[in-house]
């Protein structure tokens, strides 16, 4: 039987599409964290069939736009004194900065490393983003190679 303690003060990232959890867990750096966190995978869900859940027993800063970029179905529950005090629903952000790297070898961001990697949403239904500098298309989701995050 699986037993994960309740969160006293922290976050629960819920409704993650099954299989996306490890990428988010790693992006958040939770594999190196000094506080308790749990990645629970393939949990039965009435909404989406199977889902992943991340429980973090600490308050950390998260760029919610990145979570929306990875999976717009995610919800984040903010926990205080073992109770949910706020529930945040994700959506595809209109713009992401320094989340993914442009893969176009001719893009200026490949040679000028000080220029931020900026992508703008061009098609919400397909989750398509376009590089601000070279117009290369990029699809949001689990296949995105995320840049390192520091919370």
mmCIF file of C-alpha atoms in Angstrom:
data_model
loop_
_atom_site.group_PDB
_atom_site.id
_atom_site.type_symbol
_atom_site.label_atom_id
_atom_site.label_comp_id
_atom_site.label_asym_id
_atom_site.label_seq_id
_atom_site.Cartn_x
_atom_site.Cartn_y
_atom_site.Cartn_z
ATOM 1 C CA UNK A 1 0.000 0.000 0.000
ATOM 2 C CA UNK A 2 1.179 3.502 -0.856
ATOM 3 C CA UNK A 3 1.245 5.982 2.006
ATOM 4 C CA UNK A 4 2.332 9.588 1.457
ATOM 5 C CA UNK A 5 2.006 11.934 4.444
ATOM 6 C CA UNK A 6 -0.162 15.022 4.258
ATOM 7 C CA UNK A 7 1.456 18.302 3.319
ATOM 8 C CA UNK A 8 1.635 20.774 6.200
ATOM 9 C CA UNK A 9 2.694 23.839 4.210
ATOM 10 C CA UNK A 10 3.538 23.552 0.551
ATOM 11 C CA UNK A 11 2.157 22.651 -2.857
ATOM 12 C CA UNK A 12 0.363 19.790 -4.531
ATOM 13 C CA UNK A 13 0.670 19.778 -8.316
ATOM 14 C CA UNK A 14 -2.267 17.696 -9.483
ATOM 15 C CA UNK A 15 -3.897 16.493 -12.723
ATOM 16 C CA UNK A 16 -0.557 16.087 -14.494
ATOM 17 C CA UNK A 17 -1.003 13.883 -17.568
ATOM 18 C CA UNK A 18 0.479 10.461 -16.806
ATOM 19 C CA UNK A 19 4.148 10.432 -17.755
ATOM 20 C CA UNK A 20 4.698 14.202 -17.516
ATOM 21 C CA UNK A 21 5.421 14.109 -13.755
ATOM 22 C CA UNK A 22 9.110 13.113 -13.943
ATOM 23 C CA UNK A 23 9.925 16.024 -16.294
ATOM 24 C CA UNK A 24 8.242 18.538 -13.980
ATOM 25 C CA UNK A 25 9.833 16.946 -10.902
ATOM 26 C CA UNK A 26 13.283 17.263 -12.480
ATOM 27 C CA UNK A 27 12.652 20.778 -13.840
ATOM 28 C CA UNK A 28 11.745 21.918 -10.324
ATOM 29 C CA UNK A 29 14.974 20.374 -9.014
ATOM 30 C CA UNK A 30 13.066 18.301 -6.493
ATOM 31 C CA UNK A 31 15.418 15.366 -7.012
ATOM 32 C CA UNK A 32 18.124 17.507 -5.304
ATOM 33 C CA UNK A 33 15.918 19.277 -2.751
ATOM 34 C CA UNK A 34 16.656 19.148 0.985
ATOM 35 C CA UNK A 35 12.953 18.992 1.888
ATOM 36 C CA UNK A 36 10.340 16.263 1.427
ATOM 37 C CA UNK A 37 8.676 15.841 -1.941
ATOM 38 C CA UNK A 38 6.909 12.981 -3.655
ATOM 39 C CA UNK A 39 6.222 12.050 -7.262
ATOM 40 C CA UNK A 40 3.257 9.720 -7.552
ATOM 41 C CA UNK A 41 2.712 8.249 -10.994
ATOM 42 C CA UNK A 42 -0.182 6.570 -12.806
ATOM 43 C CA UNK A 43 -2.814 7.417 -10.222
ATOM 44 C CA UNK A 44 -6.364 6.549 -11.387
ATOM 45 C CA UNK A 45 -8.325 9.666 -12.379
ATOM 46 C CA UNK A 46 -11.989 9.981 -13.354
ATOM 47 C CA UNK A 47 -11.138 13.097 -15.406
ATOM 48 C CA UNK A 48 -8.162 11.934 -17.472
ATOM 49 C CA UNK A 49 -7.845 8.180 -16.896
ATOM 50 C CA UNK A 50 -4.409 8.233 -15.258
ATOM 51 C CA UNK A 51 -2.471 11.118 -13.808
ATOM 52 C CA UNK A 52 0.731 12.017 -11.974
ATOM 53 C CA UNK A 53 0.837 14.058 -8.759
ATOM 54 C CA UNK A 54 3.719 15.949 -7.150
ATOM 55 C CA UNK A 55 3.575 16.792 -3.450
ATOM 56 C CA UNK A 56 6.034 19.350 -2.086
ATOM 57 C CA UNK A 57 6.268 19.866 1.661
ATOM 58 C CA UNK A 58 7.760 23.338 1.316
ATOM 59 C CA UNK A 59 6.808 26.674 -0.180
ATOM 60 C CA UNK A 60 8.784 27.295 -3.376
ATOM 61 C CA UNK A 61 8.492 29.814 -6.189
ATOM 62 C CA UNK A 62 7.203 28.282 -9.395
ATOM 63 C CA UNK A 63 6.701 29.947 -12.744
ATOM 64 C CA UNK A 64 3.130 28.793 -13.349
ATOM 65 C CA UNK A 65 3.396 29.709 -17.031
ATOM 66 C CA UNK A 66 5.925 26.890 -17.444
ATOM 67 C CA UNK A 67 3.526 24.384 -15.887
ATOM 68 C CA UNK A 68 0.838 25.633 -18.275
ATOM 69 C CA UNK A 69 3.296 25.281 -21.163
ATOM 70 C CA UNK A 70 4.075 21.661 -20.234
ATOM 71 C CA UNK A 71 0.479 20.671 -19.489
ATOM 72 C CA UNK A 72 -2.406 23.190 -19.396
ATOM 73 C CA UNK A 73 -4.609 20.715 -17.471
ATOM 74 C CA UNK A 74 -2.491 20.950 -14.310
ATOM 75 C CA UNK A 75 -3.906 22.361 -11.095
ATOM 76 C CA UNK A 76 -1.783 23.601 -8.196
ATOM 77 C CA UNK A 77 -3.144 23.425 -4.671
ATOM 78 C CA UNK A 78 -1.485 25.730 -2.152
ATOM 79 C CA UNK A 79 -1.496 24.119 1.286
ATOM 80 C CA UNK A 80 -1.298 25.961 4.637
ATOM 81 C CA UNK A 81 -1.775 24.181 7.949
ATOM 82 C CA UNK A 82 -2.738 20.990 6.064
ATOM 83 C CA UNK A 83 -5.642 22.708 4.268
ATOM 84 C CA UNK A 84 -6.044 23.860 0.660
ATOM 85 C CA UNK A 85 -6.124 27.671 0.770
ATOM 86 C CA UNK A 86 -5.894 28.318 -2.967
ATOM 87 C CA UNK A 87 -6.362 26.288 -6.142
ATOM 88 C CA UNK A 88 -4.724 27.552 -9.321
ATOM 89 C CA UNK A 89 -5.710 26.241 -12.749
ATOM 90 C CA UNK A 90 -3.113 26.340 -15.522
ATOM 91 C CA UNK A 91 -3.530 27.380 -19.145
ATOM 92 C CA UNK A 92 -1.212 27.843 -22.096
ATOM 93 C CA UNK A 93 0.659 31.109 -21.513
ATOM 94 C CA UNK A 94 0.703 33.765 -24.252
ATOM 95 C CA UNK A 95 4.483 34.018 -23.926
ATOM 96 C CA UNK A 96 7.313 31.999 -22.386
ATOM 97 C CA UNK A 97 10.796 33.298 -21.740
ATOM 98 C CA UNK A 98 13.896 31.177 -21.036
ATOM 99 C CA UNK A 99 11.841 28.021 -20.722
ATOM 100 C CA UNK A 100 12.906 26.215 -23.908
ATOM 101 C CA UNK A 101 15.750 26.803 -26.344
ATOM 102 C CA UNK A 102 15.209 27.483 -30.012
ATOM 103 C CA UNK A 103 16.448 24.542 -32.075
ATOM 104 C CA UNK A 104 17.061 26.549 -35.246
ATOM 105 C CA UNK A 105 20.863 26.632 -35.733
ATOM 106 C CA UNK A 106 20.519 29.968 -37.573
ATOM 107 C CA UNK A 107 18.595 31.670 -34.767
ATOM 108 C CA UNK A 108 20.436 34.591 -33.186
ATOM 109 C CA UNK A 109 19.932 33.001 -29.749
ATOM 110 C CA UNK A 110 22.318 30.183 -30.733
ATOM 111 C CA UNK A 111 25.296 32.542 -31.025
ATOM 112 C CA UNK A 112 24.266 35.453 -28.809
ATOM 113 C CA UNK A 113 23.705 33.653 -25.493
ATOM 114 C CA UNK A 114 22.744 36.807 -23.599
ATOM 115 C CA UNK A 115 19.546 37.165 -25.675
ATOM 116 C CA UNK A 116 16.543 35.653 -23.882
ATOM 117 C CA UNK A 117 14.754 32.704 -25.470
ATOM 118 C CA UNK A 118 11.263 34.097 -26.121
ATOM 119 C CA UNK A 119 8.373 32.187 -27.669
ATOM 120 C CA UNK A 120 4.881 33.540 -28.329
ATOM 121 C CA UNK A 121 1.678 31.490 -28.555
ATOM 122 C CA UNK A 122 0.351 31.475 -32.127
ATOM 123 C CA UNK A 123 -2.212 28.634 -32.014
ATOM 124 C CA UNK A 124 -3.890 27.852 -28.673
ATOM 125 C CA UNK A 125 -5.806 24.776 -29.915
ATOM 126 C CA UNK A 126 -2.627 23.059 -31.178
ATOM 127 C CA UNK A 127 -0.314 24.527 -28.509
ATOM 128 C CA UNK A 128 2.023 26.073 -31.095
ATOM 129 C CA UNK A 129 4.590 28.703 -30.200
ATOM 130 C CA UNK A 130 6.840 30.745 -32.475
ATOM 131 C CA UNK A 131 10.369 31.938 -31.704
ATOM 132 C CA UNK A 132 10.363 35.723 -31.461
ATOM 133 C CA UNK A 133 13.583 36.015 -33.487
ATOM 134 C CA UNK A 134 13.502 33.379 -36.234
ATOM 135 C CA UNK A 135 9.827 32.322 -36.376
ATOM 136 C CA UNK A 136 10.597 28.633 -35.796
ATOM 137 C CA UNK A 137 7.495 26.793 -34.559
ATOM 138 C CA UNK A 138 7.582 24.872 -31.308
ATOM 139 C CA UNK A 139 4.868 22.642 -29.789
ATOM 140 C CA UNK A 140 4.136 22.899 -26.077
ATOM 141 C CA UNK A 141 3.949 19.725 -24.028
ATOM 142 C CA UNK A 142 5.945 16.921 -22.488
ATOM 143 C CA UNK A 143 8.396 16.663 -25.402
ATOM 144 C CA UNK A 144 9.676 20.164 -24.704
ATOM 145 C CA UNK A 145 13.314 20.249 -23.641
ATOM 146 C CA UNK A 146 13.093 22.614 -20.713
ATOM 147 C CA UNK A 147 15.898 24.907 -19.678
ATOM 148 C CA UNK A 148 17.194 24.481 -16.123
ATOM 149 C CA UNK A 149 15.004 26.021 -13.429
ATOM 150 C CA UNK A 150 16.205 27.435 -10.138
ATOM 151 C CA UNK A 151 13.562 27.900 -7.461
#
